[in-house]
Short mmCIF file of C-alpha atoms in Angstrom, two decimals:
data_model
loop_
_atom_site.label_atom_id
_atom_site.label_comp_id
_atom_site.label_asym_id
_atom_site.label_seq_id
_atom_site.Cartn_x
_atom_site.Cartn_y
_atom_site.Cartn_z
CA MET A 1 92.18 130.75 81.05
CA GLN A 2 88.36 130.94 79.66
CA THR A 3 87.76 127.75 81.04
CA GLN A 4 88.57 128.25 84.36
CA LYS A 5 87.03 131.06 84.39
CA ASN A 6 83.60 129.81 83.77
CA LEU A 7 84.52 126.66 85.21
CA TYR A 8 84.91 129.20 88.74
CA ARG A 9 81.22 131.01 87.81
CA LYS A 10 79.59 127.88 87.40
CA ASN A 11 80.46 126.51 90.89
CA PHE A 12 80.16 130.17 92.54
CA SER A 13 76.62 129.90 91.47
CA LEU A 14 76.15 126.68 92.23
CA ILE A 15 77.13 127.72 95.60
CA THR A 16 75.09 130.59 95.99
CA ALA A 17 71.55 128.33 94.82
CA PHE A 18 72.52 126.15 97.45
CA LEU A 19 72.85 128.95 100.07
CA VAL A 20 69.90 130.68 99.09
CA LEU A 21 67.87 127.09 99.23
CA ILE A 22 69.28 126.05 102.37
CA SER A 23 67.85 129.99 104.04
CA VAL A 24 64.69 129.74 102.08
CA SER A 25 64.36 125.94 103.59
CA LEU A 26 65.57 127.59 106.53
CA VAL A 27 62.24 130.37 106.39
CA ILE A 28 59.68 127.38 105.61
CA ALA A 29 60.51 125.58 108.26
CA VAL A 30 61.10 128.79 110.92
CA ILE A 31 57.60 128.75 109.43
CA ILE A 32 56.00 125.15 109.83
CA SER A 33 57.99 124.67 113.34
CA TYR A 34 56.60 127.54 114.66
CA ASN A 35 52.64 127.28 113.59
CA LEU A 36 53.12 123.17 114.84
CA THR A 37 54.41 124.72 117.91
CA ALA A 38 51.34 126.67 118.51
CA LYS A 39 49.38 124.02 117.48
CA TYR A 40 50.19 121.63 119.94
CA VAL A 41 50.83 124.52 122.80
CA GLU A 42 46.80 124.91 121.87
CA ASN A 43 45.87 121.21 121.91
CA GLU A 44 47.37 121.18 125.12
CA PHE A 45 45.21 124.10 126.39
CA ALA A 46 42.24 122.00 125.74
CA SER A 47 42.90 118.92 127.13
CA LYS A 48 45.70 119.58 129.80
CA LYS A 49 42.73 121.12 131.89
CA ILE A 50 41.69 117.06 132.80
CA GLU A 51 45.15 117.54 134.23
CA VAL A 52 43.89 120.23 136.61
CA LEU A 53 40.78 118.88 137.22
CA ASP A 54 41.75 115.35 138.23
CA GLN A 55 44.74 117.19 140.99
CA THR A 56 41.76 119.61 142.16
CA THR A 57 39.00 117.02 143.32
CA LYS A 58 41.69 114.35 144.16
CA PRO A 59 40.63 115.66 147.71
CA TYR A 60 37.17 115.00 147.10
CA ASN A 61 37.40 111.23 145.63
CA ASP A 62 39.69 110.50 148.81
CA PHE A 63 36.53 111.58 150.94
CA PHE A 64 34.04 109.75 148.92
CA GLN A 65 35.75 106.67 148.54
CA LEU A 66 38.15 106.56 151.42
CA LYS A 67 37.00 108.35 154.72
CA ILE A 68 33.16 107.90 154.27
CA PRO A 69 32.93 104.14 153.94
CA GLU A 70 35.33 104.59 157.44
CA ILE A 71 31.86 104.96 158.92
CA THR A 72 30.62 101.69 158.57
CA SER A 73 33.66 100.53 160.68
CA TYR A 74 31.58 101.57 163.30
CA GLN A 75 28.98 98.64 163.02
CA GLY A 76 26.51 101.39 164.24
CA PHE A 77 27.75 101.96 167.40
CA LEU A 78 28.66 106.03 166.40
CA ASP A 79 27.82 107.89 169.64
CA SER A 80 27.48 112.03 170.10
CA THR A 81 31.06 112.06 170.92
CA SER A 82 32.76 109.75 168.98
CA ALA A 83 30.50 111.20 165.63
CA ALA A 84 31.71 114.82 166.94
CA ASN A 85 35.85 113.04 167.00
CA TYR A 86 34.83 111.79 163.52
CA SER A 87 34.10 115.26 162.18
CA THR A 88 37.30 116.90 163.43
CA THR A 89 38.50 114.47 161.34
CA VAL A 90 36.58 115.79 158.29
CA PHE A 91 36.90 119.11 158.78
CA LYS A 92 40.87 119.59 158.95
CA SER A 93 41.46 116.82 156.13
CA TYR A 94 38.71 118.64 153.93
CA PRO A 95 38.12 122.35 154.40
CA PHE A 96 35.26 121.90 151.54
CA VAL A 97 33.36 120.40 153.98
CA ARG A 98 30.78 122.95 156.24
CA LYS A 99 28.80 121.20 158.48
CA VAL A 100 28.07 117.51 159.63
CA LEU A 101 24.76 116.10 160.21
CA PHE A 102 25.10 113.20 162.63
CA TYR A 103 21.23 110.38 162.61
CA ASP A 104 21.88 108.56 165.32
CA MET A 105 19.18 105.96 164.29
CA GLN A 106 17.64 102.71 165.16
CA ILE A 107 15.63 99.35 163.61
CA GLY A 108 13.57 97.39 165.56
CA ASN A 109 9.86 97.97 167.30
CA PRO A 110 8.07 99.57 168.99
CA ALA A 111 8.42 102.77 166.75
CA SER A 112 9.76 106.16 168.66
CA LYS A 113 7.60 108.89 167.35
CA LEU A 114 10.43 109.92 164.86
CA SER A 115 9.65 106.75 162.86
CA LEU A 116 9.04 107.04 159.07
CA THR A 117 4.41 107.56 158.63
CA HIS A 118 5.32 105.03 155.61
CA ASN A 119 7.84 102.17 157.26
CA LYS A 120 7.34 102.22 161.52
CA GLY A 121 10.09 99.99 161.96
CA ILE A 122 13.03 102.80 161.01
CA SER A 123 13.51 105.60 163.25
CA VAL A 124 15.72 108.46 164.52
CA LYS A 125 17.05 108.52 168.09
CA ALA A 126 18.42 112.06 168.02
CA ILE A 127 19.95 114.19 165.31
CA TYR A 128 23.54 116.29 165.76
CA GLU A 129 24.66 119.16 164.02
CA TYR A 130 28.84 119.77 163.69
CA LYS A 131 30.37 122.25 162.32
CA LEU A 132 33.34 124.29 161.75
CA LYS A 133 34.15 127.88 164.31
CA HIS A 134 37.43 129.41 165.28
CA ASN A 135 39.07 126.58 164.57
CA LYS A 136 37.28 124.57 166.80
CA VAL A 137 34.40 121.93 166.48
CA GLN A 138 30.51 122.73 167.59
CA GLY A 139 27.83 120.18 168.41
CA LEU A 140 24.68 120.16 168.37
CA LYS A 141 21.80 118.40 168.67
CA ASN A 142 18.99 119.67 166.71
CA MET A 143 15.70 117.75 166.04
CA ALA A 144 14.12 120.22 164.05
CA TRP A 145 16.45 117.94 160.76
CA ALA A 146 13.87 114.75 161.82
CA ASN A 147 12.03 115.10 159.11
CA GLY A 148 13.91 116.40 156.55
CA GLU A 149 14.50 115.03 153.19
CA ASP A 150 17.65 112.98 153.33
CA PHE A 151 16.71 110.92 155.85
CA ARG A 152 14.00 109.77 154.47
CA GLU A 153 15.26 109.30 151.27
CA MET A 154 17.99 106.90 153.02
CA ALA A 155 15.09 105.11 154.98
CA LEU A 156 12.89 104.28 152.31
CA LYS A 157 16.57 103.30 150.92
CA LEU A 158 17.36 100.61 153.43
CA SER A 159 13.70 99.02 153.85
CA ASN A 160 13.81 98.56 150.67
CA PHE A 161 17.04 96.78 150.19
CA ILE A 162 16.27 95.01 153.63
CA SER A 163 12.99 93.23 151.71
CA VAL A 164 14.87 92.07 148.66
CA ALA A 165 17.94 92.02 150.01
CA ASP A 166 19.56 88.33 149.29
CA THR A 167 21.69 87.48 152.75
CA THR A 168 24.00 84.29 150.71
CA ARG A 169 26.06 87.32 149.43
CA LEU A 170 27.23 90.20 149.30
CA PRO A 171 26.59 93.10 148.51
CA THR A 172 27.28 94.35 145.22
CA GLN A 173 28.89 97.84 144.72
CA ASP A 174 26.46 99.08 142.61
CA ASP A 175 24.00 97.13 145.67
CA ILE A 176 25.73 99.59 147.48
CA PHE A 177 26.13 102.96 146.16
CA ARG A 178 22.38 102.73 145.09
CA THR A 179 21.11 101.81 149.36
CA PHE A 180 23.67 103.46 151.35
CA TYR A 181 25.35 107.40 149.58
CA ASN A 182 22.77 109.69 148.12
CA VAL A 183 24.44 112.06 145.94
CA THR A 184 22.91 115.68 145.03
CA PRO A 185 24.39 119.20 144.88
CA ASP A 186 27.12 120.32 148.16
CA LYS A 187 25.14 117.49 149.86
CA ILE A 188 26.31 113.63 150.29
CA SER A 189 24.64 111.19 152.81
CA TYR A 190 25.84 107.42 153.80
CA LEU A 191 24.36 105.44 156.03
CA ASN A 192 26.88 102.39 157.60
CA ILE A 193 26.42 99.47 155.98
CA PRO A 194 25.04 96.38 157.85
CA ARG A 195 26.69 92.95 157.67
CA ARG A 196 24.79 90.08 156.11
CA GLU A 197 23.38 88.43 159.77
CA ASP A 198 22.31 91.94 160.90
CA ILE A 199 20.55 92.29 157.27
CA ARG A 200 18.29 88.13 158.90
CA ILE A 201 17.43 89.77 161.45
CA TYR A 202 16.50 93.31 160.19
CA LYS A 203 13.87 91.76 158.00
CA SER A 204 12.78 89.99 160.72
CA LEU A 205 12.35 92.13 162.87
CA LEU A 206 10.22 94.45 159.84
CA LYS A 207 8.33 91.64 158.93
CA ASN A 208 7.07 90.89 162.47
CA GLY A 209 5.88 93.96 164.23
CA ASP A 210 6.12 91.77 167.20
CA ILE A 211 9.20 91.03 168.23
CA LYS A 212 10.85 93.74 170.84
CA ALA A 213 14.26 94.74 170.10
CA PHE A 214 16.05 97.31 168.41
CA TYR A 215 19.61 98.00 166.78
CA LYS A 216 21.31 100.59 166.02
CA GLN A 217 22.05 102.11 162.76
CA ASN A 218 24.01 105.82 161.85
CA MET A 219 23.80 108.23 158.34
CA MET A 220 26.04 111.34 158.11
CA THR A 221 24.88 113.86 155.70
CA PHE A 222 28.16 116.06 155.06
CA LEU A 223 27.51 119.87 153.40
CA LEU A 224 29.63 120.93 151.33
CA ASP A 225 31.03 124.02 149.87
CA ALA A 226 32.85 123.89 146.22
CA HIS A 227 34.13 126.99 146.52
CA GLN A 228 36.82 125.49 149.34
CA LEU A 229 38.30 123.43 147.07
CA LYS A 230 41.58 124.50 146.45
CA VAL A 231 42.72 124.49 142.56
CA LYS A 232 45.58 122.63 141.77
CA ASN A 233 46.62 124.57 138.75
CA THR A 234 49.55 121.76 137.65
CA HIS A 235 49.93 124.02 134.11
CA PRO A 236 50.21 127.48 135.39
CA GLU A 237 52.55 127.52 132.05
CA LEU A 238 49.29 126.98 130.04
CA TYR A 239 46.34 128.72 132.08
CA GLN A 240 46.54 131.82 133.29
CA GLN A 241 43.94 131.58 136.08
CA VAL A 242 41.58 128.68 137.05
CA THR A 243 38.26 129.06 139.20
CA ILE A 244 35.35 127.49 140.40
CA GLN A 245 32.68 128.54 138.69
CA PRO A 246 28.46 127.26 138.66
CA VAL A 247 27.64 125.18 135.58
CA VAL A 248 25.98 128.51 134.33
CA TYR A 249 28.24 131.16 134.34
CA ASP A 250 29.50 131.78 130.54
CA PRO A 251 30.26 135.44 131.01
CA LEU A 252 29.59 137.74 127.84
CA ASP A 253 31.89 139.61 128.25
CA VAL A 254 34.97 137.91 127.53
CA GLU A 255 37.75 140.60 126.10
CA GLY A 256 39.11 139.59 123.19
CA GLY A 257 42.07 137.91 122.82
CA ARG A 258 41.10 136.08 125.81
CA LYS A 259 41.20 131.81 125.68
CA VAL A 260 38.76 130.24 127.83
CA THR A 261 38.07 126.54 128.31
CA GLU A 262 36.44 124.46 131.06
CA ALA A 263 36.01 121.46 132.78
CA ALA A 264 33.21 119.86 134.75
CA LEU A 265 33.04 118.87 138.34
CA THR A 266 31.69 115.68 139.14
CA GLY A 267 29.24 113.65 142.28
CA ALA A 268 28.24 116.37 145.38
CA PHE A 269 29.82 119.39 142.40
CA SER A 270 28.00 118.26 139.54
CA ASN A 271 26.61 122.38 140.10
CA TYR A 272 29.96 123.74 139.43
CA LYS A 273 32.93 124.09 136.79
CA LEU A 274 36.41 124.68 136.66
CA TYR A 275 36.97 128.00 134.77
CA PHE A 276 39.84 128.19 132.85
CA VAL A 277 41.24 131.83 131.55
CA SER A 278 44.61 132.85 129.35
CA THR A 279 45.53 136.12 127.71
CA LYS A 280 46.93 135.50 123.47
CA GLU A 281 50.24 137.07 125.23
CA HIS A 282 50.62 134.42 128.13
CA LEU A 283 50.01 131.46 125.08
CA ASP A 284 52.91 133.50 123.36
CA HIS A 285 55.09 132.95 125.77
CA GLU A 286 54.65 128.95 126.47
CA ILE A 287 54.87 129.31 122.57
CA ASP A 288 57.92 131.19 122.23
CA ARG A 289 59.55 129.06 125.01
CA ARG A 290 59.14 126.23 123.67
CA PHE A 291 59.78 127.27 120.09
CA LEU A 292 63.01 128.03 121.40
CA PRO A 293 65.09 124.88 122.01
CA ILE A 294 63.68 124.41 117.85
CA GLY A 295 64.37 127.51 116.41
CA ALA A 296 68.06 126.98 117.74
CA ILE A 297 68.57 123.33 116.25
CA VAL A 298 66.97 124.28 113.26
CA LEU A 299 69.50 127.07 113.08
CA LEU A 300 72.03 125.31 114.85
CA ILE A 301 71.57 122.83 110.81
CA TYR A 302 71.45 126.00 108.49
CA PHE A 303 74.92 127.27 110.41
CA PHE A 304 76.22 124.21 109.85
CA LEU A 305 75.33 123.51 106.27
CA VAL A 306 76.28 127.32 105.55
CA LEU A 307 79.68 125.80 107.01
CA ILE A 308 79.56 122.70 105.14
CA SER A 309 79.05 124.73 102.14
CA TRP A 310 82.51 127.81 103.08
CA LEU A 311 84.18 124.73 103.36
CA ILE A 312 83.33 123.47 99.56
CA TYR A 313 83.35 126.44 98.26
CA ARG A 314 86.57 127.04 100.10
CA ASN A 315 88.08 122.99 99.17
CA LEU A 316 86.81 124.26 94.81
CA ASN A 317 88.79 128.54 95.05
CA ILE A 318 91.47 126.39 96.04
CA ASN A 319 91.38 124.27 93.84
CA LEU A 320 90.80 125.85 91.01
CA LYS A 321 93.95 128.76 91.99
CA VAL A 322 96.31 125.43 92.06
CA PHE A 323 94.89 124.29 88.83
CA LYS A 324 95.20 128.00 87.22
CA LEU A 325 98.78 127.67 89.11
CA GLN A 326 100.08 124.66 87.10
CA TYR A 327 98.30 125.15 84.55
CA ASP A 328 99.86 128.59 83.97
CA PHE A 329 103.56 126.76 85.19
CA ILE A 330 103.18 123.65 82.53
CA ASN A 331 102.82 126.44 80.02
CA ASN A 332 105.47 128.73 80.93
CA PHE A 333 108.22 125.61 81.84
CA THR A 334 106.76 124.38 78.47
CA HIS A 335 107.58 127.77 76.64
CA GLU A 336 110.81 127.77 78.80
CA PHE A 337 112.01 124.77 77.33
CA LYS A 338 110.83 125.32 74.34
CA THR A 339 112.50 128.60 73.19
CA PRO A 340 116.07 127.06 73.62
CA VAL A 341 115.39 123.57 72.21
CA SER A 342 113.89 125.77 68.85
CA VAL A 343 117.49 127.65 69.28
CA ILE A 344 118.92 125.11 69.62
CA LYS A 345 117.42 122.79 66.72
CA ILE A 346 118.24 125.69 64.01
CA ALA A 347 121.53 126.50 65.55
CA GLY A 348 122.86 121.85 64.75
CA SER A 349 120.97 122.74 61.05
CA ASN A 350 123.17 125.52 60.72
CA LEU A 351 126.08 123.50 61.91
CA LYS A 352 125.25 119.86 59.87
CA GLY A 353 123.79 121.50 56.40
CA ASP A 354 125.84 121.82 53.79
CA ALA A 355 127.40 125.01 53.26
CA GLU A 356 130.72 125.46 54.16
CA LEU A 357 131.06 128.03 57.86
CA SER A 358 133.82 129.69 58.95
CA GLU A 359 135.51 129.20 61.74
CA ARG A 360 133.63 133.05 63.24
CA GLN A 361 129.78 130.95 62.56
CA ARG A 362 131.48 128.27 64.33
CA ARG A 363 131.99 129.75 66.97
CA HIS A 364 128.67 131.79 67.41
CA TYR A 365 126.70 128.79 66.98
CA GLY A 366 128.60 126.54 69.58
CA LYS A 367 128.11 129.41 72.15
CA ILE A 368 124.74 129.47 71.09
CA LEU A 369 124.25 125.55 72.05
CA ASP A 370 126.09 125.88 74.67
CA GLU A 371 124.48 129.01 76.40
CA GLU A 372 120.91 127.17 75.43
CA ALA A 373 122.44 123.89 76.75
CA ASP A 374 123.33 126.01 80.31
CA LYS A 375 119.61 127.67 80.10
CA LEU A 376 117.96 123.96 80.09
CA ASN A 377 120.32 123.40 83.09
CA ASP A 378 119.23 125.82 85.02
CA LEU A 379 115.82 124.68 84.89
CA MET A 380 116.54 120.94 85.57
CA ASN A 381 118.73 122.10 88.64
CA LYS A 382 116.03 124.23 90.30
CA LEU A 383 113.89 122.04 89.66
CA LEU A 384 115.58 119.47 91.50
CA SER A 385 116.63 121.22 93.77
CA PHE A 386 113.32 121.96 94.43
CA THR A 387 112.56 118.93 95.32
CA GLN A 388 115.30 117.39 96.99
CA LEU A 389 113.96 120.53 99.42
CA GLU A 390 110.61 119.05 100.09
CA ASN A 391 111.55 115.70 100.57
CA LYS A 392 114.20 116.86 102.84
CA SER A 393 116.70 114.83 100.81
CA ILE A 394 120.11 117.55 100.89
CA THR A 395 121.57 118.44 104.08
CA VAL A 396 123.23 121.97 105.17
CA LYS A 397 126.82 121.97 104.77
CA ARG A 398 128.06 124.46 106.72
CA GLU A 399 131.41 126.46 106.20
CA GLU A 400 132.91 129.83 107.72
CA ILE A 401 132.04 132.10 105.06
CA ASN A 402 133.47 135.11 104.86
CA LEU A 403 130.63 137.99 103.86
CA GLN A 404 133.04 140.45 102.58
CA GLN A 405 134.04 138.45 99.28
CA PHE A 406 130.87 136.07 99.50
CA VAL A 407 128.80 138.99 98.57
CA LYS A 408 131.26 140.72 96.62
CA GLY A 409 131.75 137.64 94.24
CA TYR A 410 128.18 138.25 93.30
CA ILE A 411 128.32 141.65 92.59
CA ASP A 412 131.05 141.62 89.99
CA THR A 413 129.39 138.17 89.08
CA PHE A 414 126.06 140.33 87.84
CA LYS A 415 127.78 143.42 86.82
CA ILE A 416 129.78 141.59 84.17
CA LYS A 417 125.95 140.11 83.55
CA TYR A 418 124.60 143.15 83.50
CA PRO A 419 126.27 145.78 82.56
CA ASP A 420 123.05 148.66 83.47
CA PHE A 421 122.08 147.39 87.23
CA ASN A 422 123.86 149.60 89.82
CA LEU A 423 124.48 147.01 93.15
CA THR A 424 125.52 148.78 96.70
CA TYR A 425 126.18 146.61 99.66
CA ASN A 426 126.99 147.29 103.18
CA ILE A 427 127.98 145.11 106.13
CA GLU A 428 127.40 146.60 109.92
CA ASN A 429 129.74 144.66 112.60
CA ILE A 430 130.06 141.52 111.17
CA SER A 431 132.72 140.02 108.73
CA LYS A 432 131.81 136.02 109.09
CA PHE A 433 129.10 133.31 109.18
CA TYR A 434 128.52 129.73 109.42
CA SER A 435 126.45 128.80 106.69
CA ASP A 436 126.18 126.29 104.09
CA PRO A 437 127.65 128.77 100.97
CA VAL A 438 125.68 126.56 98.00
CA LEU A 439 122.09 126.88 99.95
CA LEU A 440 122.62 130.71 101.15
CA GLY A 441 124.46 131.68 97.36
CA SER A 442 121.12 130.19 95.86
CA ILE A 443 118.42 132.71 97.91
CA PHE A 444 120.98 135.60 96.70
CA GLN A 445 121.06 134.73 93.20
CA ASN A 446 117.14 134.37 93.15
CA LEU A 447 116.59 137.38 95.06
CA MET A 448 119.33 139.68 92.97
CA GLU A 449 117.81 137.97 89.14
CA ASN A 450 114.45 139.09 90.71
CA ALA A 451 115.87 142.43 91.42
CA TYR A 452 116.96 142.91 87.83
CA LYS A 453 113.98 141.74 85.89
CA TYR A 454 111.78 143.73 87.65
CA SER A 455 112.77 146.58 87.76
CA HIS A 456 111.81 149.63 84.94
CA PRO A 457 114.95 150.33 82.78
CA GLY A 458 116.93 152.61 83.85
CA LYS A 459 116.34 152.39 87.65
CA LYS A 460 117.96 149.06 87.74
CA GLU A 461 119.34 149.53 90.98
CA LEU A 462 119.61 147.15 94.63
CA PHE A 463 121.55 147.66 97.32
CA ILE A 464 121.66 144.43 100.21
CA ASN A 465 122.44 145.70 104.09
CA ILE A 466 123.58 142.57 106.58
CA LYS A 467 123.56 143.34 109.89
CA PRO A 468 123.84 141.66 113.20
CA GLU A 469 120.41 141.55 115.13
CA LYS A 470 120.28 139.78 118.39
CA ARG A 471 120.73 135.95 117.53
CA ASN A 472 120.17 136.77 114.34
CA ILE A 473 121.83 137.30 110.67
CA VAL A 474 119.57 139.38 108.78
CA PHE A 475 120.04 139.92 104.99
CA SER A 476 118.30 143.09 103.53
CA PHE A 477 117.18 143.24 98.98
CA THR A 478 115.97 146.84 98.56
CA ASP A 479 115.11 147.52 94.98
CA LYS A 480 113.56 150.74 93.10
CA GLY A 481 111.68 147.85 90.78
CA ILE A 482 108.07 148.32 89.79
CA GLY A 483 106.77 146.83 93.69
CA MET A 484 103.52 144.68 93.85
CA ALA A 485 100.46 144.87 95.79
CA ARG A 486 99.43 143.90 99.35
CA TYR A 487 97.28 141.54 98.83
CA GLU A 488 100.09 139.79 96.38
CA GLN A 489 102.84 140.24 98.94
CA GLY A 490 101.61 137.29 100.91
CA ASP A 491 100.72 135.07 97.49
CA VAL A 492 104.57 135.57 96.31
CA PHE A 493 106.48 132.79 97.77
CA LYS A 494 103.80 130.33 97.00
CA LYS A 495 104.68 127.60 94.80
CA PHE A 496 103.94 128.32 90.61
CA TYR A 497 102.07 131.97 91.70
CA ARG A 498 103.00 135.40 88.95
CA ILE A 499 102.32 138.55 89.30
CA GLU A 500 100.90 139.45 86.68
CA ASN A 501 102.15 142.52 84.62
CA LYS A 502 104.35 143.31 81.75
CA TYR A 503 107.69 142.52 83.08
CA ASN A 504 106.46 138.69 84.13
CA GLN A 505 104.99 137.63 80.74
CA ASN A 506 107.22 134.51 80.08
CA GLY A 507 110.54 133.62 81.20
CA SER A 508 109.20 132.82 84.20
CA VAL A 509 107.81 129.33 86.03
CA GLY A 510 106.67 130.65 89.40
CA LEU A 511 109.59 129.11 91.07
CA GLY A 512 112.13 131.71 92.57
CA LEU A 513 110.78 133.16 95.07
CA ALA A 514 109.21 129.63 96.38
CA PHE A 515 112.61 128.30 96.13
CA CYS A 516 113.76 131.20 98.10
CA LYS A 517 111.19 130.65 100.92
CA GLU A 518 112.18 126.42 101.17
CA LEU A 519 115.81 127.37 101.25
CA VAL A 520 115.25 129.48 104.34
CA ASN A 521 113.14 127.46 106.07
CA PHE A 522 115.31 124.76 105.46
CA MET A 523 118.04 126.22 106.90
CA ASP A 524 114.97 128.08 110.23
CA GLY A 525 115.10 131.22 108.82
CA GLU A 526 112.58 133.21 107.75
CA ILE A 527 111.44 135.70 104.67
CA SER A 528 109.56 138.06 104.24
CA VAL A 529 108.53 141.12 102.51
CA THR A 530 107.85 145.10 101.95
CA SER A 531 106.34 146.39 98.49
CA LYS A 532 104.92 149.50 97.24
CA VAL A 533 103.43 149.65 93.92
CA ASN A 534 106.14 151.84 91.51
CA GLU A 535 108.21 152.59 94.10
CA GLY A 536 110.42 149.26 95.49
CA SER A 537 110.45 146.18 97.12
CA THR A 538 112.30 145.16 100.54
CA PHE A 539 113.34 140.99 101.37
CA VAL A 540 114.47 140.01 104.02
CA VAL A 541 115.75 136.75 104.95
CA THR A 542 116.70 136.71 108.68
CA LEU A 543 118.89 133.07 109.76
CA PRO A 544 119.92 131.84 112.67
CA LEU A 545 123.39 133.11 113.30
CA GLU A 546 126.01 130.47 114.92
CA ASN A 547 129.72 130.43 115.30
#
């Protein structure tokens, strides 16, 4: 069997190599996927800050694009009371606005003493200051702001716009932003946008100083505090801490292992930035969290491949065992046929030879031919019966069996066949049994043959015990033979399986006990064995007891 062993080793080596390959692939896949996950988290740390910036500055953008332009809807007719109400809504919705200045402006002649020195047509009638104190809006008329830089810049922008404005079309968004907005760090000034007919009137007023008329304009300056912006950290898994810092903020004592990034604020908050900080442990935790499902999938694939490897190995192992059993069966069965055929061939040659044979020789050769023919017939019957059992092509013919006569008949036959075979039996509390005597006889014959065959010379003993047990009848066959190892006891009932020992080198094809098991199963019973090496074996057959 050297060929099969080499083949087995070869297949085992291939499976081992495959397991090593997928194990190495698992390690490589885990390392690569972890590094890619770490790189992905690092890239997100650098890119997701834009989302945090957008969410944090969203109130400011709403204030700039939606709330401030509401001033235009008053068409210059804001007064101190309505300006206070408007400021109240601003403070309530936008906490980063700390103060509002309202300029009650007028355009016309003659100019008041508050008019700009270079343009006497634009002046300030009154200035009010609004701020939130104890959750209430306080208004204060404060003329100290009259000559402020904010008013002069906005008045100059308005004057220039009026002088060059094309009243045949609406101003563009760019014109509006350049003229009616003034955005500086921590401050936004806004002037209400006049209608086209108002712009035509303003042109006339500023060109012709003799016209005695006045038109109202409103201007508001919003003083902002960037630190009152509410930071909305939409990615706490990436950013452990997000703060608002001055643009020039750049600490030199950053602790080792911390990762930082920043995003500049825009508009009136251009002097500030969002400062993002995370520790290495925080990011490592996020990497591990994201890597966990990936690692689980990799491990699942690995275990799936290992399972496939194990199934392949098991199938190869089973196939090789079956091949070995069939190979042994063919060898042994061929030998079993070859021996009787050779003996028959020799006896036949002697019978047909030219030499005359005595009556004693003729009877001797006849006996040999008869015995060898019986051996061949027994082998063929056993194979045929086995096939019929597997195909369920025979039926159980139940008859009343007198157990005493049945057992004694087989014992007497074996004592004649094997004079050195010590056979004893015991029948407890039962005398009759309904079953197929032929099938039951085959079980007895095979188990008794085995007991004799696998016993040491001088210790060929068998004790048969029969007893009822609940609704069953139990047949025990106990010998003092060579026994068998525990690991072989589950295989002895398999087809073609033979225990390798000196008693089993020839004359067995591994069908006897398999045939018994098939018979017992066919009769709705069970068969088992307990054995110890060099102490003996006990085969127990349990059949249903039916009356």
